[in-house]
Coordinates of C-alpha atoms and ligand atoms in Angstrom, one line a residue:
M126 CA 52.8 49.5 39.5
R127 CA 52.6 45.8 39.2
D128 CA 55.7 45.7 37.0
K129 CA 57.6 47.6 39.4
V130 CA 56.6 45.4 42.3
V131 CA 57.6 42.3 40.3
K132 CA 60.9 44.0 39.4
D133 CA 61.6 44.8 43.0
D134 CA 60.8 41.3 44.0
V135 CA 63.3 40.0 41.5
L136 CA 65.9 42.3 42.7
D137 CA 65.2 41.4 46.3
E138 CA 65.5 37.8 45.6
G139 CA 68.9 38.4 44.0
A140 CA 70.3 40.1 47.0
E141 CA 68.2 38.5 49.6
Q142 CA 70.4 38.6 52.5
L143 CA 71.5 42.2 52.0
V144 CA 68.0 43.7 51.3
E145 CA 66.0 41.5 53.6
P146 CA 66.3 43.8 56.7
K147 CA 65.2 46.7 54.6
I148 CA 62.1 44.8 53.5
R149 CA 61.4 43.8 57.0
L150 CA 61.6 47.3 58.2
T151 CA 59.4 48.6 55.4
E152 CA 56.9 45.9 55.9
R153 CA 56.8 46.6 59.6
I154 CA 56.1 50.3 59.0
H155 CA 53.6 49.4 56.4
R156 CA 51.8 47.1 58.8
L157 CA 52.0 49.7 61.5
N158 CA 50.4 52.2 59.1
V159 CA 47.7 49.8 58.3
R160 CA 46.9 48.8 61.8
W161 CA 47.4 52.3 63.5
P162 CA 47.1 54.9 60.8
W163 CA 47.0 57.7 63.5
L164 CA 50.3 56.6 64.8
K165 CA 52.1 58.5 62.0
I166 CA 50.3 61.7 62.9
L167 CA 51.0 61.1 66.6
M168 CA 54.8 60.7 65.9
V169 CA 54.9 63.8 63.7
V170 CA 53.1 65.7 66.5
M171 CA 55.5 64.4 69.1
L172 CA 58.5 65.3 67.0
M173 CA 57.2 68.8 66.4
T174 CA 56.5 69.2 70.1
M175 CA 60.1 68.1 70.9
V176 CA 61.6 70.5 68.3
A177 CA 59.4 73.3 69.6
T178 CA 60.3 72.6 73.2
G179 CA 64.0 72.6 72.2
I180 CA 63.7 75.9 70.5
V181 CA 61.9 77.4 73.5
M182 CA 64.6 76.1 75.9
I183 CA 67.4 77.6 73.8
L184 CA 65.6 80.9 73.6
Q185 CA 65.0 80.9 77.4
R186 CA 68.6 80.2 78.1
D187 CA 69.7 83.1 76.0
V188 CA 67.2 85.4 77.7
G189 CA 68.3 84.2 81.1
Q190 CA 71.9 84.9 80.3
T191 CA 71.1 88.4 79.2
V192 CA 69.1 89.1 82.3
S193 CA 71.8 87.8 84.7
E194 CA 74.4 89.8 82.9
E195 CA 72.3 92.9 83.4
T196 CA 71.9 92.0 87.0
E197 CA 75.7 91.7 87.4
V198 CA 76.2 95.1 85.8
N199 CA 73.7 96.5 88.2
E200 CA 75.4 94.9 91.2
Q201 CA 78.7 96.4 89.9
E202 CA 77.2 99.8 89.7
E203 CA 75.8 99.5 93.2
Q204 CA 79.2 98.4 94.4
S205 CA 80.9 101.4 92.8
V206 CA 78.3 103.7 94.3
E207 CA 79.0 102.1 97.7
T208 CA 82.7 102.7 97.1
E209 CA 82.1 106.3 96.2
N210 CA 80.0 106.7 99.4
E211 CA 82.8 105.2 101.4
V212 CA 85.2 107.7 99.9
V213 CA 82.8 110.5 100.6
V214 CA 82.4 109.7 104.3
P215 CA 85.8 111.1 105.4
D216 CA 85.0 114.3 103.5
E217 CA 81.9 114.7 105.7
K218 CA 84.2 114.7 108.6
G219 CA 86.3 117.3 107.0
T220 CA 86.6 119.3 110.2
E221 CA 89.1 116.8 111.4
P222 CA 92.8 117.5 111.3
E223 CA 94.7 115.3 108.9
E224 CA 93.7 111.7 109.4
D225 CA 95.8 108.7 108.9
E226 CA 95.8 108.8 105.1
S227 CA 98.9 110.8 104.6
G228 CA 101.3 108.6 106.5
A229 CA 100.0 108.3 110.0
T230 CA 101.1 104.8 110.3
P231 CA 102.1 103.0 113.5
E232 CA 105.7 103.4 114.6
G233 CA 108.1 101.1 112.9
D234 CA 109.1 98.9 115.6
S235 CA 105.4 98.1 115.9
E236 CA 102.6 95.9 115.1
T237 CA 100.0 97.5 112.9
S238 CA 97.1 97.4 115.3
G239 CA 95.3 100.6 115.9
V240 CA 96.0 102.7 112.8
P241 CA 96.4 106.2 114.0
G242 CA 93.9 108.8 113.0
A243 CA 93.0 112.2 114.3
E244 CA 89.6 112.2 115.9
N245 CA 88.2 115.4 117.2
S246 CA 84.8 116.9 117.1
G247 CA 83.2 120.3 117.1
A248 CA 84.0 123.4 115.2
V249 CA 86.5 124.4 117.9
N250 CA 88.8 121.8 116.5
V251 CA 88.9 123.0 112.9
P252 CA 92.5 124.0 112.3
Q253 CA 92.5 127.7 111.2
N254 CA 95.0 129.0 108.7
T255 CA 96.9 131.9 110.2
G256 CA 99.1 132.4 107.2
R257 CA 102.2 130.7 108.7
K258 CA 103.7 127.6 107.2
I259 CA 104.4 125.5 110.3
V260 CA 105.6 122.0 111.2
A261 CA 106.2 120.2 114.4
L262 CA 109.2 117.9 114.7
T263 CA 108.7 115.3 117.4
F264 CA 111.1 112.8 118.9
D265 CA 110.1 109.5 120.6
D266 CA 111.6 106.9 122.8
G267 CA 114.2 109.0 124.6
P268 CA 116.0 110.5 126.3
S269 CA 119.0 108.5 125.3
A270 CA 122.3 109.1 127.1
S271 CA 124.2 108.4 123.9
T272 CA 122.3 110.5 121.3
T273 CA 119.9 113.1 122.8
S274 CA 122.4 115.6 123.9
A275 CA 123.9 115.8 120.4
L276 CA 120.4 116.5 119.1
L277 CA 119.8 119.2 121.7
D278 CA 123.1 120.8 120.5
V279 CA 121.8 120.9 116.9
L280 CA 118.4 122.2 117.9
A281 CA 120.1 124.9 120.0
A282 CA 122.4 125.9 117.2
K283 CA 119.4 126.1 114.8
Q284 CA 117.2 127.7 117.3
V285 CA 114.4 125.2 116.7
K286 CA 111.9 124.0 119.4
V287 CA 110.6 120.5 119.2
T288 CA 108.5 118.1 121.1
F289 CA 109.9 115.1 123.0
F290 CA 107.6 112.2 123.7
V291 CA 109.7 110.6 126.4
L292 CA 109.5 107.2 128.0
G293 CA 109.1 107.2 131.8
N294 CA 111.7 104.5 132.3
M295 CA 114.2 106.4 130.0
A296 CA 113.6 109.7 131.8
Q297 CA 114.3 108.0 135.1
R298 CA 117.7 107.0 133.7
S299 CA 118.6 110.4 132.3
P300 CA 116.8 113.1 134.3
A301 CA 119.4 115.7 133.4
L302 CA 118.5 115.4 129.7
I303 CA 114.9 115.9 130.6
Q304 CA 115.8 119.0 132.5
R305 CA 117.9 120.3 129.6
E306 CA 115.0 119.7 127.2
V307 CA 112.7 121.8 129.3
A308 CA 115.3 124.4 130.0
E309 CA 116.0 124.9 126.3
G310 CA 112.3 125.5 125.5
H311 CA 111.3 122.2 124.1
E312 CA 108.0 120.5 125.0
V313 CA 108.3 117.3 127.0
E314 CA 105.4 115.0 126.8
S315 CA 104.6 111.4 127.6
H316 CA 105.2 108.3 125.5
T317 CA 104.1 106.2 128.4
M318 CA 106.1 104.5 131.1
S319 CA 107.3 101.3 129.3
H320 CA 106.2 101.5 125.6
Q321 CA 103.6 98.8 125.9
N322 CA 100.9 98.5 123.2
L323 CA 98.1 100.2 125.1
A324 CA 95.4 98.5 123.0
K325 CA 96.4 95.2 124.5
I326 CA 96.4 96.0 128.2
S327 CA 93.6 96.7 130.7
G328 CA 92.2 100.1 131.4
A329 CA 93.9 100.1 134.8
A330 CA 97.2 99.3 133.2
I331 CA 96.8 102.1 130.7
Q332 CA 96.2 104.5 133.5
G333 CA 99.3 103.2 135.2
E334 CA 101.4 103.8 132.1
V335 CA 100.2 107.4 132.0
T336 CA 100.4 108.2 135.7
G337 CA 103.8 106.6 136.0
V338 CA 105.3 109.1 133.6
D339 CA 103.5 111.9 135.5
T340 CA 105.3 110.9 138.7
V341 CA 108.7 110.7 137.0
L342 CA 108.3 114.1 135.2
Q343 CA 106.9 115.7 138.3
E344 CA 110.0 114.7 140.2
I345 CA 112.4 115.9 137.5
T346 CA 110.6 119.0 136.1
G347 CA 107.9 119.9 138.6
S348 CA 105.1 119.3 136.2
T349 CA 103.3 116.5 134.5
A350 CA 102.7 115.7 130.8
K351 CA 99.7 117.3 129.1
L352 CA 99.8 115.0 126.0
V353 CA 100.4 111.3 125.4
R354 CA 101.7 109.6 122.3
P355 CA 100.5 106.0 122.4
P356 CA 103.3 103.6 121.5
Y357 CA 102.8 102.3 117.9
G358 CA 100.0 104.7 117.5
S359 CA 97.9 101.9 118.9
I360 CA 94.5 103.1 120.1
N361 CA 91.2 101.4 120.8
D362 CA 88.1 102.3 122.9
T363 CA 89.7 101.2 126.1
V364 CA 92.7 103.5 125.4
R365 CA 90.4 106.4 124.6
A366 CA 88.4 105.9 127.8
N367 CA 91.4 105.5 130.1
I368 CA 94.2 107.6 128.6
G369 CA 92.9 110.8 130.2
R370 CA 94.9 113.1 127.8
P371 CA 94.8 114.2 124.2
M372 CA 96.7 111.7 122.1
I373 CA 99.2 113.0 119.6
L374 CA 99.9 110.9 116.5
W375 CA 101.8 111.9 113.4
T376 CA 101.5 112.4 109.6
V377 CA 105.1 112.3 108.4
D378 CA 107.0 109.1 109.2
P379 CA 110.4 108.8 107.7
E380 CA 110.7 105.4 109.2
D381 CA 114.0 106.4 110.7
W382 CA 114.1 103.2 112.8
K383 CA 114.3 101.3 109.5
Y384 CA 116.4 103.5 107.3
R385 CA 119.5 104.0 109.5
D386 CA 120.8 106.5 107.0
A387 CA 120.8 110.2 107.5
A388 CA 120.4 111.1 103.9
T389 CA 117.3 108.8 103.5
V390 CA 115.8 110.2 106.7
R391 CA 116.3 113.7 105.5
T392 CA 114.8 113.0 102.1
N393 CA 111.8 111.2 103.6
V394 CA 111.0 114.0 106.0
V395 CA 111.5 116.9 103.6
S396 CA 109.6 115.3 100.8
K397 CA 106.5 114.4 102.9
T398 CA 106.2 117.4 105.1
F399 CA 103.2 119.8 104.6
D400 CA 101.8 122.8 106.4
G401 CA 100.6 121.6 109.8
A402 CA 102.3 118.2 109.7
I403 CA 103.6 116.4 112.7
V404 CA 106.9 114.6 112.0
L405 CA 107.7 111.4 113.8
M406 CA 111.4 110.7 114.5
H407 CA 113.4 109.0 117.3
D408 CA 116.2 110.7 119.1
I409 CA 117.7 107.3 120.0
Y410 CA 119.3 106.8 116.6
N411 CA 122.6 108.5 115.6
T412 CA 121.5 108.6 112.0
T413 CA 118.4 110.5 112.9
V414 CA 120.3 113.0 114.9
E415 CA 122.7 113.4 112.0
A416 CA 119.8 114.2 109.7
V417 CA 118.1 116.8 111.8
G418 CA 120.4 119.7 110.9
A419 CA 119.8 119.3 107.2
I420 CA 116.1 118.7 107.7
I421 CA 115.8 122.0 109.5
D422 CA 117.8 123.8 106.8
D423 CA 115.7 122.3 104.0
L424 CA 112.3 123.0 105.6
R425 CA 113.4 126.5 106.6
A426 CA 114.4 127.2 103.1
A427 CA 111.0 126.0 102.0
G428 CA 109.4 128.6 104.3
Y429 CA 108.6 126.4 107.3
E430 CA 108.6 127.6 110.9
F431 CA 109.1 125.1 113.7
L432 CA 106.6 124.9 116.5
T433 CA 106.1 122.5 119.3
V434 CA 102.9 120.4 119.2
S435 CA 101.0 122.5 121.7
E436 CA 102.2 125.7 120.0
M437 CA 101.0 124.4 116.7
A438 CA 97.6 123.4 118.0
A439 CA 97.2 126.8 119.6
E440 CA 98.4 128.5 116.4
R441 CA 95.7 126.7 114.4
G442 CA 93.0 127.3 117.1
V443 CA 92.6 123.6 117.9
V444 CA 91.6 122.8 121.5
L445 CA 93.1 119.4 122.2
Q446 CA 90.6 117.2 124.0
S447 CA 91.2 114.3 126.3
G448 CA 90.7 110.9 124.7
Y449 CA 90.9 112.2 121.2
S450 CA 93.9 111.8 118.8
Y451 CA 95.5 114.3 116.5
G452 CA 97.8 113.5 113.6
S453 CA 98.3 117.0 112.1
F454 CA 97.0 120.6 112.2
R455 CA 96.6 121.0 108.5
P456 CA 94.5 124.1 107.9
Ligands
ZN604 ZN1 107.9 104.7 120.5

């Protein structure tokens, strides 16, 4: 021991400056050990405590992550359940005629407020399948002095009856066309007086849009409209409360206002039509009138019969109710 100490001392002296701090540090620790022998134990205990705490924290963090991941999964499951429920809801109203899902979108020249949808209630409104394959062609926004008579010629040649949803202010301009439509067996109904978005005007104004057409049609034909097609398919609670008629929407929209091409209009109508569908077109476009002959031929070849809207509702046993909207009579 002693030798070693002496040897160390010699070495230390030889490299005094380099080794001196090491000695000082060792001496200090030694002195600390002598003065406070329990300090070493305390430090070891503190170190162990810190390590232990660190391990616990790491473990807790892992567990926490796992728990939150599980929670997220549960939330996702709940969301998917909610989504399923949302999907199920329309099925519960399965008594309704076709809702807006299969193309009952607002008319093209429109804003998208008030997405159309059939709303009727009670078993009396369940469309009954009578074994016929039927479709209703409807024409809005006329009569037009430049196009409607050509359409009437085609319909007469094909022996097809359709439904015209006429504007009061257009009917005033072409009363003879209204008379011809009625005389040739077509159904003439109301598309309001001036094509306003009914969801954006007052109840009194809505009533005025409806009664205005009644006055015009009464003068021309001797009877009023039984049905109203709200412009743009735009409906809200005020409209429902003030329209005073059943509202007829649509389920097949070839967007003939956008595709001013007879071939496209034909394809769009024929490809989307189903049994009980209401097809929306406009007799104010030449391209639409051009397409109608081929549309009739195609649908007829596919087994369809052409009925007016009121005929189709009656055929399917649907009693049209005031303030409700109908987009199709799919059985
Ligand atoms: Zn319109």
